[in-house]
Amino acid sequence: MAYGLQCFDAQGRIILDITDSISKVIGVVQTQANVAGSLQVPDFAGGTRVFVSRRATPPSGPFPAQGKRCEVTVNGRTISWTAGRGPVVFTYGVY
Amino acid sequence: MPEGLQVFNDSGFIQIDANYLNLELKQRGSFNLAGSNTANGGSTSSGLSVTVNGESPVIAIQSTTFCCAYPLSQNGNSFTFYIYNGDNQACSGEYFVFDNSSADQASDSGFQVFNPQGRLVFDAGKKYLRVLDYWQVDDNPGESISRDYPGKSVAVVMCDFGYRYVVAPSPADPTNPNYAFLQSWLNCSKTQGSKLLIGDRATYTNAFAQKDPGMVTTSEYPSRWLVVDVTNY
């Protein structure tokens, strides 16, 4: 690290290094059943990547295609989701 | 932000300011699992449940065989996850539960950032979710595909199940339209230090099941993975 900010714990281990990417949560989305949507990620800066965190919904038994699942995808600055069988909550941010 | 602290990364993006928000490590633990036997309809499924209290927790795992972790149930603020071993070999691993960050201080010393209301928004003593990658696996990964994050100890949050299945007439009763022969596979993850591997593992093999009118013969869904850095966690 040529410059920046580093923090160490009591054992002298680096616990924060600003030259690393620090993840930052931007917001939370709750989708509606059977409704697709999308959003532009605010506070977006060039070179910063977008992530989506959600708890995966298990397939419903051995024949999961009986219910459509909500597919959340990231393309550039846009997060999109397809119409799923039930509502989905996901957190999005940058890293 | 008229006053206060702003920290930028090399790309000029504000990493920390008064609006900082992230998930933080709430709980961790280790596990040992026997191998699963997925033949003949998943005759032995090996896994364990992990129950945590929280607001909106996610679970990341490290495992020595191909596993996946997913939510089983929610009862109020109690969330139960299931860690499934997709291999027939025994495995060991660790899990890390992240949830919404609280305003509690990690300690009375160190680097901290507060918002204008005096609420703690960043504390260098806390173990935040550090994202390394968001990986979508569109195609069948087969035995395994991998990505390496040198110098990091990686864990992975499964954000979407990746699975595929094939339905065919039952060999034992091929003319019976009410029964089907099913094979299905699930994407699972395995970690080796800084390396993350995603592999396709059978779940139901040679299973006979009652056919549903809505069932299609073949289906395939991509998996999505949040790769996180748990170095020194």
CSV table of C-alpha atoms in Angstrom, one decimal:
chain,number,residue,atom,x,y,z
A,1,MET,CA,0.0,0.0,0.0
A,2,ALA,CA,1.7,3.2,-1.2
A,3,TYR,CA,-0.9,5.5,0.6
A,4,GLY,CA,-4.3,5.3,2.2
A,5,LEU,CA,-5.6,4.0,5.4
A,6,GLN,CA,-4.9,0.7,7.3
A,7,CYS,CA,-6.2,-0.4,10.6
A,8,PHE,CA,-4.8,-3.3,12.6
A,9,ASP,CA,-6.2,-5.4,15.4
A,10,ALA,CA,-4.6,-6.0,18.8
A,11,GLN,CA,-2.6,-8.9,17.2
A,12,GLY,CA,-1.2,-6.6,14.5
A,13,ARG,CA,-3.3,-8.1,11.8
A,14,ILE,CA,-4.7,-5.8,9.1
A,15,ILE,CA,-8.5,-5.5,9.6
A,16,LEU,CA,-9.0,-2.7,7.2
A,17,ASP,CA,-7.1,-1.7,4.1
A,18,ILE,CA,-8.6,1.1,2.0
A,19,THR,CA,-6.8,0.0,-1.1
A,20,ASP,CA,-8.9,-3.2,-0.9
A,21,SER,CA,-12.5,-2.9,-2.0
A,22,ILE,CA,-14.8,-2.4,0.9
A,23,SER,CA,-18.2,-3.6,0.3
A,24,LYS,CA,-21.0,-1.2,0.8
A,25,VAL,CA,-24.7,-1.9,0.9
A,26,ILE,CA,-26.7,0.6,-1.2
A,27,GLY,CA,-30.3,-0.7,-0.6
A,28,VAL,CA,-32.8,-3.5,-0.3
A,29,VAL,CA,-35.5,-4.5,-2.7
A,30,GLN,CA,-38.6,-6.5,-2.1
A,31,THR,CA,-40.1,-7.9,-5.3
A,32,GLN,CA,-43.8,-8.7,-5.7
A,33,ALA,CA,-45.0,-12.0,-6.8
A,34,ASN,CA,-45.4,-12.3,-10.6
A,35,VAL,CA,-44.0,-8.8,-11.2
A,36,ALA,CA,-40.7,-8.2,-13.0
A,37,GLY,CA,-38.7,-5.1,-12.5
A,38,SER,CA,-35.4,-3.3,-12.7
A,39,LEU,CA,-33.5,-0.4,-11.2
A,40,GLN,CA,-30.5,1.7,-11.8
A,41,VAL,CA,-27.9,1.5,-9.0
A,42,PRO,CA,-27.6,5.0,-7.5
A,43,ASP,CA,-24.2,6.3,-6.3
A,44,PHE,CA,-22.5,4.3,-8.9
A,45,ALA,CA,-19.0,5.2,-9.9
A,46,GLY,CA,-17.0,3.8,-12.8
A,47,GLY,CA,-14.9,0.8,-11.9
A,48,THR,CA,-17.1,-0.2,-9.1
A,49,ARG,CA,-18.9,-3.4,-9.3
A,50,VAL,CA,-22.4,-4.3,-8.2
A,51,PHE,CA,-23.4,-7.3,-6.1
A,52,VAL,CA,-26.7,-8.8,-5.0
A,53,SER,CA,-27.1,-10.8,-1.9
A,54,ARG,CA,-30.1,-12.9,-1.2
A,55,ARG,CA,-31.0,-16.1,0.5
A,56,ALA,CA,-31.4,-18.7,-2.2
A,57,THR,CA,-34.9,-20.2,-2.3
A,58,PRO,CA,-34.9,-24.0,-2.4
A,59,PRO,CA,-36.4,-25.7,-5.4
A,60,SER,CA,-39.8,-27.0,-4.5
A,61,GLY,CA,-39.2,-30.7,-4.4
A,62,PRO,CA,-37.8,-32.8,-7.2
A,63,PHE,CA,-39.7,-31.0,-9.9
A,64,PRO,CA,-38.7,-27.4,-9.3
A,65,ALA,CA,-39.9,-26.0,-12.6
A,66,GLN,CA,-43.5,-26.3,-11.4
A,67,GLY,CA,-43.0,-22.8,-10.0
A,68,LYS,CA,-41.2,-20.0,-11.7
A,69,ARG,CA,-38.4,-18.5,-9.7
A,70,CYS,CA,-37.4,-14.9,-9.5
A,71,GLU,CA,-34.1,-14.5,-11.4
A,72,VAL,CA,-32.1,-11.5,-10.2
A,73,THR,CA,-29.4,-10.4,-12.6
A,74,VAL,CA,-26.9,-7.6,-12.8
A,75,ASN,CA,-25.9,-6.0,-16.1
A,76,GLY,CA,-23.7,-3.0,-15.9
A,77,ARG,CA,-25.5,-0.5,-13.7
A,78,THR,CA,-28.8,-2.2,-13.9
A,79,ILE,CA,-30.3,-4.8,-11.6
A,80,SER,CA,-33.2,-6.7,-13.1
A,81,TRP,CA,-35.5,-9.3,-11.8
A,82,THR,CA,-38.0,-11.6,-13.5
A,83,ALA,CA,-41.5,-12.4,-12.4
A,84,GLY,CA,-41.3,-15.1,-9.8
A,85,ARG,CA,-43.8,-17.3,-8.0
A,86,GLY,CA,-43.4,-15.4,-4.7
A,87,PRO,CA,-41.8,-12.2,-3.4
A,88,VAL,CA,-38.1,-12.0,-3.0
A,89,VAL,CA,-36.0,-9.8,-0.8
A,90,PHE,CA,-32.5,-9.0,-1.9
A,91,THR,CA,-29.8,-6.6,-0.8
A,92,TYR,CA,-27.6,-4.8,-3.3
A,93,GLY,CA,-24.4,-2.9,-3.1
A,94,VAL,CA,-21.0,-2.2,-4.5
A,95,TYR,CA,-17.6,-3.6,-4.0
B,1,MET,CA,-21.6,15.9,2.8
B,2,PRO,CA,-20.7,19.4,4.0
B,3,GLU,CA,-18.2,18.2,6.6
B,4,GLY,CA,-16.8,15.1,8.1
B,5,LEU,CA,-14.9,12.2,6.7
B,6,GLN,CA,-14.8,10.6,3.2
B,7,VAL,CA,-12.6,7.8,2.2
B,8,PHE,CA,-12.1,7.0,-1.5
B,9,ASN,CA,-10.7,4.0,-3.1
B,10,ASP,CA,-8.3,4.0,-6.1
B,11,SER,CA,-11.3,4.3,-8.5
B,12,GLY,CA,-12.5,7.4,-6.8
B,13,PHE,CA,-15.5,5.7,-5.3
B,14,ILE,CA,-16.5,6.8,-1.8
B,15,GLN,CA,-15.9,3.7,0.3
B,16,ILE,CA,-16.7,5.1,3.8
B,17,ASP,CA,-18.6,8.2,4.8
B,18,ALA,CA,-21.5,9.1,7.1
B,19,ASN,CA,-23.9,7.0,5.0
B,20,TYR,CA,-21.8,3.8,5.2
B,21,LEU,CA,-23.9,0.7,5.4
B,22,ASN,CA,-22.9,-3.0,5.4
B,23,LEU,CA,-23.6,-6.4,6.8
B,24,GLU,CA,-21.4,-7.6,9.6
B,25,LEU,CA,-20.4,-10.9,11.0
B,26,LYS,CA,-22.8,-12.1,13.7
B,27,GLN,CA,-22.0,-15.7,14.2
B,28,ARG,CA,-19.5,-18.3,13.0
B,29,GLY,CA,-19.1,-22.0,13.6
B,30,SER,CA,-17.6,-25.2,12.2
B,31,PHE,CA,-19.1,-28.4,11.0
B,32,ASN,CA,-18.4,-31.9,10.0
B,33,LEU,CA,-20.6,-33.8,7.7
B,34,ALA,CA,-20.8,-37.4,6.5
B,35,GLY,CA,-21.0,-38.0,2.8
B,36,SER,CA,-24.3,-38.1,0.9
B,37,ASN,CA,-25.4,-41.0,-1.2
B,38,THR,CA,-27.6,-39.6,-4.0
B,39,ALA,CA,-28.3,-42.8,-5.8
B,40,ASN,CA,-31.8,-44.3,-5.9
B,41,GLY,CA,-33.6,-41.2,-5.0
B,42,GLY,CA,-31.2,-39.5,-2.6
B,43,SER,CA,-31.1,-42.4,-0.2
B,44,THR,CA,-28.7,-40.6,2.2
B,45,SER,CA,-28.7,-36.8,2.3
B,46,SER,CA,-26.1,-35.5,4.7
B,47,GLY,CA,-26.4,-32.0,6.2
B,48,LEU,CA,-27.0,-30.0,9.3
B,49,SER,CA,-29.2,-27.1,10.4
B,50,VAL,CA,-28.0,-23.8,11.7
B,51,THR,CA,-30.4,-21.6,13.5
B,52,VAL,CA,-29.7,-17.9,14.1
B,53,ASN,CA,-31.6,-14.9,15.3
B,54,GLY,CA,-31.5,-11.8,13.2
B,55,GLU,CA,-33.1,-9.4,10.8
B,56,SER,CA,-32.0,-10.6,7.3
B,57,PRO,CA,-29.1,-12.9,7.7
B,58,VAL,CA,-27.1,-14.6,4.9
B,59,ILE,CA,-24.8,-17.5,5.4
B,60,ALA,CA,-21.4,-18.0,3.8
B,61,ILE,CA,-19.6,-21.3,4.0
B,62,GLN,CA,-16.2,-22.8,3.5
B,63,SER,CA,-16.1,-26.6,2.9
B,64,THR,CA,-13.7,-29.3,1.9
B,65,THR,CA,-16.2,-31.0,-0.4
B,66,PHE,CA,-19.0,-29.7,-2.7
B,67,CYS,CA,-21.7,-28.3,-0.4
B,68,CYS,CA,-24.3,-25.6,-0.4
B,69,ALA,CA,-26.1,-23.7,2.3
B,70,TYR,CA,-29.7,-22.4,1.9
B,71,PRO,CA,-32.6,-21.2,4.1
B,72,LEU,CA,-34.9,-23.9,5.4
B,73,SER,CA,-37.4,-21.8,7.4
B,74,GLN,CA,-38.1,-18.5,9.2
B,75,ASN,CA,-40.1,-18.1,12.4
B,76,GLY,CA,-40.2,-14.5,13.3
B,77,ASN,CA,-36.6,-13.4,13.9
B,78,SER,CA,-35.4,-17.0,14.0
B,79,PHE,CA,-33.8,-18.2,10.7
B,80,THR,CA,-32.8,-21.8,10.1
B,81,PHE,CA,-30.3,-22.6,7.3
B,82,TYR,CA,-29.3,-26.0,6.0
B,83,ILE,CA,-25.8,-27.0,4.9
B,84,TYR,CA,-25.9,-29.8,2.5
B,85,ASN,CA,-23.0,-32.0,1.5
B,86,GLY,CA,-23.4,-32.8,-2.2
B,87,ASP,CA,-20.4,-35.2,-2.2
B,88,ASN,CA,-20.3,-38.8,-1.1
B,89,GLN,CA,-17.1,-38.0,0.9
B,90,ALA,CA,-17.2,-36.7,4.5
B,91,CYS,CA,-16.3,-33.0,4.8
B,92,SER,CA,-15.5,-30.3,7.3
B,93,GLY,CA,-16.1,-26.6,7.0
B,94,GLU,CA,-17.0,-23.4,8.6
B,95,TYR,CA,-20.0,-21.1,8.3
B,96,PHE,CA,-20.2,-17.3,8.7
B,97,VAL,CA,-23.5,-15.6,9.3
B,98,PHE,CA,-23.7,-11.9,8.3
B,99,ASP,CA,-26.6,-9.6,9.1
B,100,ASN,CA,-27.5,-6.0,9.2
B,101,SER,CA,-24.9,-3.9,11.1
B,102,SER,CA,-25.8,-2.7,14.5
B,103,ALA,CA,-24.8,0.6,16.1
B,104,ASP,CA,-23.0,-1.2,18.9
B,105,GLN,CA,-19.3,-0.5,19.1
B,106,ALA,CA,-16.8,-3.4,18.6
B,107,SER,CA,-14.5,-1.7,21.3
B,108,ASP,CA,-13.7,1.6,22.7
B,109,SER,CA,-10.7,2.1,20.5
B,110,GLY,CA,-9.9,2.0,16.8
B,111,PHE,CA,-11.2,3.8,13.8
B,112,GLN,CA,-14.9,4.7,13.9
B,113,VAL,CA,-17.2,6.8,11.8
B,114,PHE,CA,-20.5,8.3,13.0
B,115,ASN,CA,-23.3,9.9,11.1
B,116,PRO,CA,-24.7,13.4,11.9
B,117,GLN,CA,-27.2,11.8,14.3
B,118,GLY,CA,-24.3,10.2,16.3
B,119,ARG,CA,-25.0,6.7,15.2
B,120,LEU,CA,-22.0,4.5,14.6
B,121,VAL,CA,-21.9,3.6,10.9
B,122,PHE,CA,-18.4,2.2,10.5
B,123,ASP,CA,-16.1,0.5,13.1
B,124,ALA,CA,-12.8,-0.9,11.9
B,125,GLY,CA,-13.1,-3.4,14.7
B,126,LYS,CA,-16.1,-5.0,13.2
B,127,LYS,CA,-16.0,-7.8,10.7
B,128,TYR,CA,-18.0,-6.6,7.7
B,129,LEU,CA,-19.1,-8.5,4.6
B,130,ARG,CA,-16.2,-8.1,2.2
B,131,VAL,CA,-17.3,-9.0,-1.3
B,132,LEU,CA,-14.7,-10.3,-3.7
B,133,ASP,CA,-16.9,-11.4,-6.6
B,134,TYR,CA,-20.4,-12.0,-7.7
B,135,TRP,CA,-20.3,-15.0,-9.9
B,136,GLN,CA,-23.1,-16.3,-12.1
B,137,VAL,CA,-22.6,-19.8,-13.4
B,138,ASP,CA,-24.8,-20.1,-16.5
B,139,ASP,CA,-23.5,-23.4,-18.0
B,140,ASN,CA,-23.2,-26.8,-16.4
B,141,PRO,CA,-19.9,-26.6,-14.5
B,142,GLY,CA,-19.4,-30.4,-14.7
B,143,GLU,CA,-16.9,-31.8,-12.3
B,144,SER,CA,-15.8,-28.3,-11.3
B,145,ILE,CA,-14.8,-24.9,-12.5
B,146,SER,CA,-12.8,-22.5,-10.3
B,147,ARG,CA,-11.7,-18.9,-9.6
B,148,ASP,CA,-8.8,-17.9,-7.5
B,149,TYR,CA,-8.5,-14.9,-5.2
B,150,PRO,CA,-4.8,-14.9,-4.2
B,151,GLY,CA,-4.0,-13.9,-0.7
B,152,LYS,CA,-7.6,-14.2,0.4
B,153,SER,CA,-9.4,-16.8,2.5
B,154,VAL,CA,-12.7,-17.2,0.7
B,155,ALA,CA,-16.2,-18.2,1.7
B,156,VAL,CA,-19.3,-18.2,-0.4
B,157,VAL,CA,-23.0,-17.2,-0.1
B,158,MET,CA,-25.2,-19.1,-2.5
B,159,CYS,CA,-27.6,-16.5,-3.9
B,160,ASP,CA,-29.4,-18.7,-6.3
B,161,PHE,CA,-29.7,-22.5,-6.7
B,162,GLY,CA,-28.2,-23.7,-9.9
B,163,TYR,CA,-29.8,-27.0,-11.0
B,164,ARG,CA,-30.9,-29.0,-13.9
B,165,TYR,CA,-33.0,-32.1,-14.2
B,166,VAL,CA,-34.1,-34.5,-16.8
B,167,VAL,CA,-37.4,-36.4,-16.7
B,168,ALA,CA,-38.0,-39.5,-18.8
B,169,PRO,CA,-40.5,-42.3,-18.8
B,170,SER,CA,-40.0,-44.7,-16.0
B,171,PRO,CA,-38.0,-47.7,-17.2
B,172,ALA,CA,-39.9,-50.0,-14.9
B,173,ASP,CA,-43.2,-48.8,-16.2
B,174,PRO,CA,-42.6,-46.8,-19.4
B,175,THR,CA,-46.2,-46.7,-20.5
B,176,ASN,CA,-47.6,-45.4,-17.3
B,177,PRO,CA,-48.0,-41.6,-17.8
B,178,ASN,CA,-48.3,-41.0,-14.0
B,179,TYR,CA,-44.8,-42.0,-13.1
B,180,ALA,CA,-41.4,-40.6,-14.3
B,181,PHE,CA,-37.7,-41.4,-14.1
B,182,LEU,CA,-35.9,-38.4,-12.7
B,183,GLN,CA,-32.3,-37.3,-12.6
B,184,SER,CA,-31.3,-34.0,-11.2
B,185,TRP,CA,-28.1,-32.1,-10.4
B,186,LEU,CA,-27.3,-29.2,-8.1
B,187,ASN,CA,-24.4,-26.7,-8.2
B,188,CYS,CA,-22.4,-26.9,-5.0
B,189,SER,CA,-19.3,-25.0,-3.8
B,190,LYS,CA,-16.0,-26.1,-2.4
B,191,THR,CA,-13.2,-24.0,-1.1
B,192,GLN,CA,-9.4,-24.5,-1.0
B,193,GLY,CA,-7.9,-21.5,0.7
B,194,SER,CA,-8.0,-18.7,-1.8
B,195,LYS,CA,-9.7,-20.9,-4.4
B,196,LEU,CA,-13.4,-21.4,-5.0
B,197,LEU,CA,-14.7,-24.3,-7.0
B,198,ILE,CA,-18.3,-24.8,-8.3
B,199,GLY,CA,-19.3,-28.3,-9.3
B,200,ASP,CA,-22.4,-30.1,-10.5
B,201,ARG,CA,-23.5,-32.8,-8.1
B,202,ALA,CA,-26.3,-35.3,-8.5
B,203,THR,CA,-29.2,-35.1,-6.1
B,204,TYR,CA,-31.8,-37.5,-7.3
B,205,THR,CA,-30.7,-40.4,-9.4
B,206,ASN,CA,-32.9,-43.1,-10.8
B,207,ALA,CA,-35.7,-41.7,-8.7
B,208,PHE,CA,-39.3,-42.7,-9.5
B,209,ALA,CA,-41.8,-40.0,-8.8
B,210,GLN,CA,-45.4,-39.3,-9.4
B,211,LYS,CA,-45.6,-37.1,-12.5
B,212,ASP,CA,-47.1,-33.7,-12.3
B,213,PRO,CA,-49.1,-32.3,-15.2
B,214,GLY,CA,-47.0,-29.1,-15.2
B,215,MET,CA,-43.7,-31.0,-15.3
B,216,VAL,CA,-41.4,-30.4,-18.2
B,217,THR,CA,-38.9,-32.9,-19.4
B,218,THR,CA,-35.7,-30.8,-19.0
B,219,SER,CA,-34.9,-27.7,-17.2
B,220,GLU,CA,-31.8,-25.8,-16.2
B,221,TYR,CA,-31.2,-22.8,-14.0
B,222,PRO,CA,-28.0,-20.8,-13.4
B,223,SER,CA,-26.5,-20.5,-10.0
B,224,ARG,CA,-25.2,-17.2,-8.5
B,225,TRP,CA,-22.6,-16.9,-5.8
B,226,LEU,CA,-21.4,-14.1,-3.6
B,227,VAL,CA,-17.7,-14.7,-2.9
B,228,VAL,CA,-16.6,-13.1,0.3
B,229,ASP,CA,-13.3,-12.5,2.0
B,230,VAL,CA,-13.1,-13.9,5.5
B,231,THR,CA,-9.3,-13.6,5.9
B,232,ASN,CA,-8.5,-13.2,9.6
B,233,TYR,CA,-12.2,-13.6,10.5
